[in-house]
Short mmCIF file of C-alpha atoms in Angstrom, two decimals:
data_model
loop_
_atom_site.label_atom_id
_atom_site.label_comp_id
_atom_site.label_asym_id
_atom_site.label_seq_id
_atom_site.Cartn_x
_atom_site.Cartn_y
_atom_site.Cartn_z
CA MET A 1 237.64 -52.87 -106.09
CA ALA A 2 238.38 -49.81 -103.86
CA GLY A 3 236.07 -50.44 -100.82
CA VAL A 4 235.49 -54.28 -100.71
CA GLU A 5 237.98 -55.73 -98.46
CA PRO A 6 236.85 -59.37 -98.69
CA ILE A 7 237.55 -59.12 -102.20
CA LEU A 8 240.98 -57.28 -101.99
CA ARG A 9 241.88 -60.04 -99.25
CA LEU A 10 241.28 -62.86 -101.64
CA VAL A 11 243.03 -61.18 -104.70
CA ASN A 12 246.09 -60.71 -102.36
CA GLN A 13 245.92 -64.52 -100.81
CA LEU A 14 245.74 -65.80 -104.43
CA SER A 15 248.32 -63.76 -105.78
CA LYS A 16 250.72 -65.48 -103.23
CA LEU A 17 250.47 -68.78 -104.97
CA PRO A 18 253.12 -69.84 -107.59
CA GLY A 19 252.25 -68.79 -111.06
CA ILE A 20 249.36 -66.64 -110.18
CA GLY A 21 250.15 -62.82 -110.88
CA GLN A 22 247.72 -59.80 -110.03
CA LYS A 23 245.52 -60.03 -112.99
CA SER A 24 244.87 -63.97 -112.91
CA ALA A 25 244.26 -63.49 -108.99
CA GLN A 26 241.73 -60.99 -109.63
CA ARG A 27 240.14 -63.04 -112.30
CA LEU A 28 240.05 -66.07 -109.84
CA ALA A 29 238.69 -64.12 -107.47
CA TYR A 30 235.75 -62.58 -109.34
CA HIS A 31 235.20 -66.20 -110.38
CA ILE A 32 235.14 -67.59 -106.90
CA ILE A 33 232.45 -65.02 -105.92
CA SER A 34 230.20 -65.83 -108.71
CA MET A 35 230.46 -69.80 -107.71
CA PRO A 36 227.43 -71.31 -105.64
CA GLU A 37 228.18 -71.30 -101.90
CA GLU A 38 228.49 -74.98 -101.48
CA GLN A 39 231.17 -75.26 -104.41
CA VAL A 40 233.17 -72.56 -102.44
CA ARG A 41 232.82 -74.14 -99.21
CA GLU A 42 234.05 -77.27 -100.97
CA LEU A 43 237.13 -75.51 -102.37
CA ALA A 44 238.08 -73.84 -98.92
CA THR A 45 237.44 -77.15 -97.25
CA SER A 46 239.66 -79.23 -99.71
CA ILE A 47 242.55 -76.59 -99.23
CA PHE A 48 242.30 -76.52 -95.35
CA ASN A 49 241.83 -80.42 -95.29
CA GLY A 50 244.76 -80.98 -97.99
CA LYS A 51 247.00 -79.29 -95.60
CA LYS A 52 245.74 -80.70 -92.11
CA GLN A 53 245.16 -84.17 -93.03
CA VAL A 54 248.33 -84.76 -95.33
CA HIS A 55 251.72 -85.77 -93.88
CA PHE A 56 254.64 -87.54 -94.61
CA CYS A 57 254.75 -91.35 -94.49
CA PRO A 58 257.19 -92.27 -91.49
CA ASN A 59 258.19 -95.18 -93.53
CA CYS A 60 258.69 -93.87 -97.03
CA GLY A 61 258.67 -90.20 -96.37
CA ASN A 62 255.81 -89.54 -99.20
CA TYR A 63 252.94 -87.49 -98.56
CA THR A 64 249.86 -89.49 -96.86
CA ASP A 65 246.69 -89.25 -95.02
CA THR A 66 247.37 -92.92 -93.22
CA ASP A 67 250.03 -94.38 -91.08
CA PRO A 68 251.94 -95.89 -92.98
CA CYS A 69 250.83 -94.76 -96.48
CA ALA A 70 248.76 -96.51 -98.97
CA LEU A 71 251.79 -97.54 -101.05
CA CYS A 72 253.74 -98.79 -97.83
CA SER A 73 251.00 -100.71 -96.73
CA ASP A 74 249.74 -102.32 -99.87
CA ASP A 75 250.46 -106.17 -99.92
CA THR A 76 250.15 -106.65 -103.63
CA ARG A 77 253.30 -104.51 -104.27
CA ASP A 78 256.96 -106.03 -104.41
CA LYS A 79 258.71 -105.69 -101.21
CA THR A 80 262.24 -106.49 -102.66
CA ILE A 81 262.72 -103.48 -105.08
CA LEU A 82 262.67 -99.93 -103.69
CA CYS A 83 262.91 -96.74 -105.67
CA VAL A 84 264.62 -93.69 -104.29
CA VAL A 85 263.43 -89.97 -105.37
CA LYS A 86 264.06 -86.59 -104.15
CA ASP A 87 260.35 -85.72 -103.40
CA PRO A 88 256.56 -86.72 -103.27
CA ARG A 89 256.02 -85.17 -106.77
CA ASP A 90 258.17 -87.80 -108.13
CA VAL A 91 256.41 -90.54 -106.55
CA ALA A 92 253.31 -89.27 -108.34
CA ALA A 93 255.04 -88.99 -111.85
CA LEU A 94 256.36 -92.39 -111.26
CA GLU A 95 252.95 -93.94 -110.32
CA ARG A 96 251.45 -92.18 -113.34
CA MET A 97 253.58 -94.66 -115.21
CA ARG A 98 251.51 -97.49 -113.86
CA ASP A 99 254.50 -99.95 -114.41
CA TYR A 100 256.52 -99.66 -111.30
CA ASN A 101 255.01 -101.94 -108.43
CA GLY A 102 257.77 -101.48 -105.77
CA GLN A 103 258.38 -99.44 -102.69
CA TYR A 104 259.58 -96.03 -102.53
CA HIS A 105 261.76 -93.84 -100.59
CA VAL A 106 261.70 -90.16 -100.69
CA LEU A 107 264.69 -88.27 -99.60
CA HIS A 108 263.13 -84.98 -99.56
CA GLY A 109 266.02 -83.34 -101.09
CA VAL A 110 269.40 -84.01 -102.98
CA ILE A 111 272.92 -83.51 -101.68
CA SER A 112 273.98 -79.90 -102.47
CA PRO A 113 277.02 -78.42 -100.94
CA MET A 114 276.11 -75.32 -102.72
CA ASP A 115 273.06 -74.82 -100.88
CA GLY A 116 274.49 -76.40 -97.69
CA ILE A 117 272.84 -79.43 -97.92
CA GLY A 118 274.82 -82.33 -96.60
CA PRO A 119 274.05 -86.36 -96.57
CA ASP A 120 272.67 -85.74 -93.08
CA ASP A 121 269.99 -83.26 -94.27
CA ILE A 122 268.14 -85.70 -96.31
CA ARG A 123 266.53 -89.15 -95.28
CA ILE A 124 269.52 -91.14 -96.33
CA ARG A 125 269.90 -92.47 -92.84
CA GLU A 126 266.32 -93.66 -93.02
CA LEU A 127 267.00 -95.34 -96.34
CA MET A 128 269.89 -97.39 -94.79
CA SER A 129 267.86 -98.56 -91.75
CA ARG A 130 264.81 -99.61 -94.27
CA LEU A 131 267.83 -101.58 -95.98
CA ALA A 132 268.66 -103.43 -93.02
CA SER A 133 264.93 -104.19 -91.86
CA GLU A 134 263.20 -104.66 -95.02
CA PRO A 135 263.72 -107.65 -97.54
CA ILE A 136 265.05 -105.24 -100.07
CA GLU A 137 267.24 -106.82 -103.06
CA GLU A 138 267.59 -103.87 -105.40
CA VAL A 139 267.44 -100.02 -105.03
CA VAL A 140 266.72 -98.01 -108.18
CA LEU A 141 268.04 -94.48 -107.75
CA ALA A 142 265.41 -92.15 -109.60
CA THR A 143 266.68 -88.95 -108.41
CA ASN A 144 266.69 -86.42 -111.47
CA PRO A 145 269.47 -86.33 -113.75
CA ASP A 146 270.99 -83.04 -112.83
CA ILE A 147 274.32 -82.57 -111.24
CA GLU A 148 272.91 -82.78 -107.63
CA GLY A 149 270.77 -85.61 -108.69
CA GLU A 150 273.73 -87.61 -109.97
CA ALA A 151 275.96 -86.85 -107.01
CA THR A 152 273.30 -87.97 -104.50
CA ALA A 153 272.88 -91.08 -106.56
CA ALA A 154 276.66 -91.50 -106.76
CA TYR A 155 276.87 -91.25 -102.86
CA ILE A 156 274.02 -93.56 -102.01
CA SER A 157 275.48 -96.23 -104.43
CA ARG A 158 278.75 -96.23 -102.53
CA LEU A 159 276.94 -96.45 -99.17
CA ILE A 160 274.84 -99.34 -100.38
CA LYS A 161 277.21 -101.53 -102.34
CA PRO A 162 279.04 -102.50 -99.59
CA ILE A 163 275.81 -104.37 -98.18
CA GLY A 164 275.31 -106.43 -100.93
CA VAL A 165 271.98 -104.77 -102.18
CA ARG A 166 272.00 -104.31 -106.22
CA VAL A 167 271.90 -100.59 -106.97
CA THR A 168 270.61 -99.32 -110.43
CA ARG A 169 270.31 -96.06 -111.84
CA ILE A 170 267.11 -95.07 -114.17
CA ALA A 171 268.44 -94.33 -117.62
CA HIS A 172 269.19 -91.46 -119.15
CA GLY A 173 265.75 -91.47 -121.10
CA VAL A 174 264.70 -88.60 -118.95
CA PRO A 175 266.00 -85.48 -120.74
CA VAL A 176 269.63 -84.45 -118.93
CA GLY A 177 268.82 -81.02 -116.93
CA GLY A 178 265.01 -82.13 -116.95
CA ASP A 179 262.53 -82.82 -114.01
CA LEU A 180 260.80 -86.03 -113.16
CA GLU A 181 257.63 -84.15 -112.61
CA TYR A 182 257.60 -83.07 -116.21
CA THR A 183 258.38 -85.95 -118.03
CA ASP A 184 255.88 -87.85 -119.76
CA GLU A 185 254.86 -91.47 -119.04
CA VAL A 186 256.46 -93.33 -121.95
CA THR A 187 259.70 -91.50 -121.38
CA LEU A 188 259.56 -92.44 -117.76
CA LEU A 189 259.12 -96.18 -118.80
CA LYS A 190 261.94 -96.25 -121.06
CA ALA A 191 264.03 -94.56 -118.38
CA PHE A 192 262.81 -97.44 -115.75
CA GLU A 193 263.34 -100.33 -118.45
CA GLY A 194 266.80 -99.06 -119.40
CA ARG A 195 267.99 -98.91 -115.70
CA ARG A 196 271.62 -100.09 -115.27
CA GLU A 197 273.82 -101.17 -112.58
CA LEU A 198 276.00 -98.70 -110.80
CA MET B 1 249.12 -89.53 -106.29
CA ALA B 2 247.51 -92.95 -106.14
CA GLY B 3 246.12 -93.06 -102.29
CA VAL B 4 246.11 -89.59 -100.96
CA GLU B 5 242.33 -88.70 -101.04
CA PRO B 6 242.98 -85.15 -99.46
CA ILE B 7 245.44 -84.58 -102.38
CA LEU B 8 243.19 -85.85 -105.11
CA ARG B 9 240.56 -83.91 -103.99
CA LEU B 10 242.26 -80.43 -103.54
CA VAL B 11 243.64 -81.08 -107.17
CA ASN B 12 240.13 -81.75 -108.47
CA GLN B 13 238.93 -78.61 -106.71
CA LEU B 14 241.60 -76.49 -108.05
CA SER B 15 241.55 -77.75 -111.53
CA LYS B 16 237.64 -76.31 -111.99
CA LEU B 17 239.00 -72.93 -111.61
CA PRO B 18 239.08 -71.13 -114.89
CA GLY B 19 242.64 -71.09 -116.50
CA ILE B 20 243.83 -73.90 -114.11
CA GLY B 21 244.49 -77.25 -115.97
CA GLN B 22 245.46 -80.38 -114.42
CA LYS B 23 249.48 -80.09 -114.10
CA SER B 24 248.75 -76.30 -112.64
CA ALA B 25 246.53 -77.76 -110.32
CA GLN B 26 248.83 -80.40 -109.10
CA ARG B 27 251.36 -77.94 -108.70
CA LEU B 28 249.16 -75.63 -106.78
CA ALA B 29 248.04 -78.54 -104.67
CA TYR B 30 251.49 -79.58 -103.67
CA HIS B 31 252.52 -76.05 -102.95
CA ILE B 32 249.62 -75.59 -100.66
CA ILE B 33 250.55 -78.62 -98.84
CA SER B 34 254.23 -77.29 -98.20
CA MET B 35 252.68 -73.92 -97.17
CA PRO B 36 252.78 -73.13 -92.95
CA GLU B 37 249.38 -74.08 -91.63
CA GLU B 38 248.56 -70.66 -90.77
CA GLN B 39 248.83 -69.10 -94.15
CA VAL B 40 246.66 -72.32 -95.61
CA ARG B 41 244.15 -71.04 -93.03
CA GLU B 42 244.31 -67.81 -94.42
CA LEU B 43 244.08 -68.67 -98.07
CA ALA B 44 241.13 -71.03 -97.25
CA THR B 45 239.19 -68.24 -94.83
CA SER B 46 239.53 -65.63 -97.68
CA ILE B 47 237.96 -67.94 -100.28
CA PHE B 48 235.25 -68.61 -97.89
CA ASN B 49 234.55 -65.10 -96.61
CA GLY B 50 235.36 -63.72 -99.74
CA LYS B 51 232.12 -65.71 -101.16
CA LYS B 52 229.93 -65.11 -97.80
CA GLN B 53 230.59 -61.63 -96.94
CA VAL B 54 230.34 -60.13 -100.74
CA HIS B 55 227.10 -59.56 -102.37
CA PHE B 56 225.44 -57.25 -104.56
CA CYS B 57 224.96 -53.41 -103.72
CA PRO B 58 221.23 -52.88 -103.64
CA ASN B 59 221.51 -49.51 -105.13
CA CYS B 60 224.20 -49.80 -107.74
CA GLY B 61 224.46 -53.62 -108.25
CA ASN B 62 228.30 -53.81 -107.50
CA TYR B 63 229.79 -56.16 -105.14
CA THR B 64 230.02 -55.01 -101.46
CA ASP B 65 230.28 -56.12 -98.17
CA THR B 66 228.21 -53.28 -96.87
CA ASP B 67 225.03 -51.81 -97.35
CA PRO B 68 224.89 -49.64 -99.36
CA CYS B 69 228.34 -50.12 -101.09
CA ALA B 70 231.31 -47.61 -100.38
CA LEU B 71 231.28 -46.00 -103.34
CA CYS B 72 227.36 -45.36 -103.43
CA SER B 73 227.75 -44.18 -99.78
CA ASP B 74 230.63 -41.93 -100.63
CA ASP B 75 229.64 -38.20 -99.90
CA THR B 76 232.79 -37.08 -101.68
CA ARG B 77 231.76 -38.47 -104.89
CA ASP B 78 229.69 -36.52 -107.68
CA LYS B 79 226.10 -37.36 -107.40
CA THR B 80 225.18 -35.91 -110.83
CA ILE B 81 226.84 -38.29 -113.20
CA LEU B 82 226.42 -42.05 -113.29
CA CYS B 83 228.39 -44.59 -115.42
CA VAL B 84 226.69 -47.79 -116.65
CA VAL B 85 228.57 -50.63 -116.92
CA LYS B 86 228.05 -54.51 -117.78
CA ASP B 87 229.60 -56.16 -114.44
CA PRO B 88 231.32 -55.63 -111.40
CA ARG B 89 234.83 -56.14 -113.10
CA ASP B 90 234.22 -53.13 -115.06
CA VAL B 91 233.75 -50.96 -112.21
CA ALA B 92 236.95 -52.20 -110.85
CA ALA B 93 238.64 -51.40 -114.12
CA LEU B 94 237.29 -48.05 -114.03
CA GLU B 95 238.18 -47.24 -110.44
CA ARG B 96 241.91 -48.24 -111.45
CA MET B 97 241.71 -45.10 -114.08
CA ARG B 98 241.52 -43.15 -110.83
CA ASP B 99 239.67 -40.17 -112.79
CA TYR B 100 236.36 -40.86 -112.41
CA ASN B 101 234.48 -39.64 -109.30
CA GLY B 102 230.60 -40.19 -110.13
CA GLN B 103 228.36 -42.83 -109.34
CA TYR B 104 228.16 -46.53 -110.99
CA HIS B 105 225.20 -48.70 -111.85
CA VAL B 106 225.70 -52.33 -112.91
CA LEU B 107 223.49 -54.00 -115.52
CA HIS B 108 224.87 -57.47 -114.60
CA GLY B 109 224.62 -58.26 -118.33
CA VAL B 110 223.88 -56.71 -121.70
CA ILE B 111 220.93 -57.40 -124.08
CA SER B 112 221.64 -60.39 -126.27
CA PRO B 113 218.80 -61.88 -128.11
CA MET B 114 221.04 -64.71 -129.12
CA ASP B 115 221.28 -65.78 -125.41
CA GLY B 116 217.63 -64.92 -124.72
CA ILE B 117 218.88 -61.95 -122.59
CA GLY B 118 216.29 -59.15 -123.05
CA PRO B 119 216.12 -55.68 -121.41
CA ASP B 120 214.01 -57.01 -118.58
CA ASP B 121 216.71 -59.60 -117.89
CA ILE B 122 219.26 -56.72 -116.80
CA ARG B 123 219.04 -54.09 -114.37
CA ILE B 124 217.54 -51.44 -116.74
CA ARG B 125 214.48 -51.02 -114.43
CA GLU B 126 216.50 -50.24 -111.56
CA LEU B 127 218.48 -47.78 -113.50
CA MET B 128 215.52 -45.85 -114.60
CA SER B 129 214.23 -45.66 -111.02
CA ARG B 130 217.49 -44.25 -109.71
CA LEU B 131 217.21 -41.57 -112.63
CA ALA B 132 213.72 -40.63 -110.87
CA SER B 133 215.03 -40.43 -107.56
CA GLU B 134 218.72 -39.09 -107.65
CA PRO B 135 220.04 -35.95 -108.95
CA ILE B 136 221.51 -37.39 -112.10
CA GLU B 137 222.49 -35.01 -115.05
CA GLU B 138 224.57 -37.26 -116.90
CA VAL B 139 224.55 -41.01 -117.70
CA VAL B 140 227.79 -42.26 -119.30
CA LEU B 141 227.26 -45.70 -120.94
CA ALA B 142 230.38 -47.71 -120.57
CA THR B 143 229.19 -50.84 -121.59
CA ASN B 144 231.75 -52.80 -124.00
CA PRO B 145 232.14 -51.51 -127.49
CA ASP B 146 231.23 -55.01 -128.95
CA ILE B 147 227.55 -55.71 -130.62
CA GLU B 148 225.92 -56.65 -127.56
CA GLY B 149 227.14 -53.71 -125.68
CA GLU B 150 226.50 -51.13 -128.35
CA ALA B 151 223.07 -52.39 -128.74
CA THR B 152 222.67 -52.16 -125.01
CA ALA B 153 223.78 -48.56 -124.96
CA ALA B 154 221.45 -47.56 -127.78
CA TYR B 155 218.49 -49.17 -125.96
CA ILE B 156 219.18 -47.44 -122.85
CA SER B 157 220.08 -44.24 -124.52
CA ARG B 158 216.44 -44.42 -126.19
CA LEU B 159 214.97 -44.87 -122.94
CA ILE B 160 216.75 -41.92 -121.12
CA LYS B 161 216.47 -39.16 -123.70
CA PRO B 162 212.80 -38.39 -123.27
CA ILE B 163 213.44 -37.68 -119.57
CA GLY B 164 215.94 -34.88 -120.48
CA VAL B 165 219.00 -36.50 -118.91
CA ARG B 166 222.27 -36.23 -120.92
CA VAL B 167 223.43 -39.38 -122.08
CA THR B 168 226.90 -40.02 -123.30
CA ARG B 169 228.92 -43.13 -124.74
CA ILE B 170 232.75 -43.44 -123.79
CA ALA B 171 234.89 -43.01 -126.99
CA HIS B 172 236.21 -45.75 -128.97
CA GLY B 173 239.60 -45.51 -127.45
CA VAL B 174 238.76 -48.93 -125.83
CA PRO B 175 239.65 -51.21 -128.79
CA VAL B 176 236.76 -52.62 -130.75
CA GLY B 177 235.69 -56.26 -129.79
CA GLY B 178 237.80 -55.61 -126.44
CA ASP B 179 237.13 -55.92 -123.02
CA LEU B 180 237.13 -52.99 -120.40
CA GLU B 181 238.66 -55.44 -117.74
CA TYR B 182 241.87 -55.80 -119.88
CA THR B 183 242.07 -52.03 -121.15
CA ASP B 184 245.17 -50.20 -119.65
CA GLU B 185 244.15 -47.06 -117.25
CA VAL B 186 245.42 -44.56 -119.95
CA THR B 187 243.32 -45.92 -122.97
CA LEU B 188 240.35 -45.95 -120.31
CA LEU B 189 241.05 -42.21 -119.39
CA LYS B 190 241.17 -41.33 -123.21
CA ALA B 191 237.88 -43.31 -123.87
CA PHE B 192 236.41 -41.37 -120.98
CA GLU B 193 237.70 -37.93 -122.08
CA GLY B 194 236.31 -38.90 -125.61
CA ARG B 195 232.99 -39.40 -124.62
CA ARG B 196 230.05 -38.23 -126.88
CA GLU B 197 226.46 -37.25 -126.62
CA LEU B 198 224.50 -39.72 -128.08
#
């Protein structure tokens, strides 16, 4: 659209999003322009507020718009079991399973020497201090079943065992090399049920 | 993400866009939340301004942020030839061809009795008044080569012929049943070159 600057700018912005190419961005832009103004305002506001209001829970590291997050402050959840995951998307995936009712701890990454990410670069220190202050009896390591995820689980397991907390690993029901985020609920449930002591 | 209202709202808004399902919307939402705030602001602003600043050119009916639009007010463009299309996306497609240098007229639809759309529901009246006031010598009918597009072209042709303006139809280089928006530039060029008198 030769001269229409706002459309070009919108297409440009949309095409920066993952999985949206030039054609999709154009299609989306025309759709947005044809939407009622109120709906466009809602979309723009939800994008801006999504970024502005959401931050990491200081306790578990999950996304939240309250401090602490809704999961950490929910008294109906089991305080004795804690599930360790790589990132907030994994919390969302596990919550969709609707079976787990314990605590979470988001590492924000996994140990990956190739990428220069060591144990101090992810939230392992925070995990250890939670184990010292919270009544946690079991830690379920739910990092992805890939090389970095396994290495991270093994590393954390070696740290925790000496302090006498039970450490388990979700079963390999999750396809090896797969990603928690894209695993269906039933597989996640099986993986959870089949967790074994490390 | 159980409790995080702004994320749920964002996913909900994104999943309303065409071609974006629940999973894609979640993926985009997490991406947006992880973007720098300045980039998110640009994205939200471009969406809102895209809608707010863009409207239809009172002359040709194309999208514009100025009155009249950049194409209508461009004195280097040929004033004697006018290309009639169904909607603004088709103008964008033809402009990408980089060969046509005349005027446009956007109908905002095609005649479609099945959908209750008659000649008075699209911008045919505006087309006729432009033919009366502008020095147009040829009208190129570039509606899509489907049933409604052909019918609309035939209808407009019958209206224009009596007033002595040359009427042409783009050639069937565009695949029959296809859509101008998704036609490559070379095919569009051939379709334009092969236009025939109606």
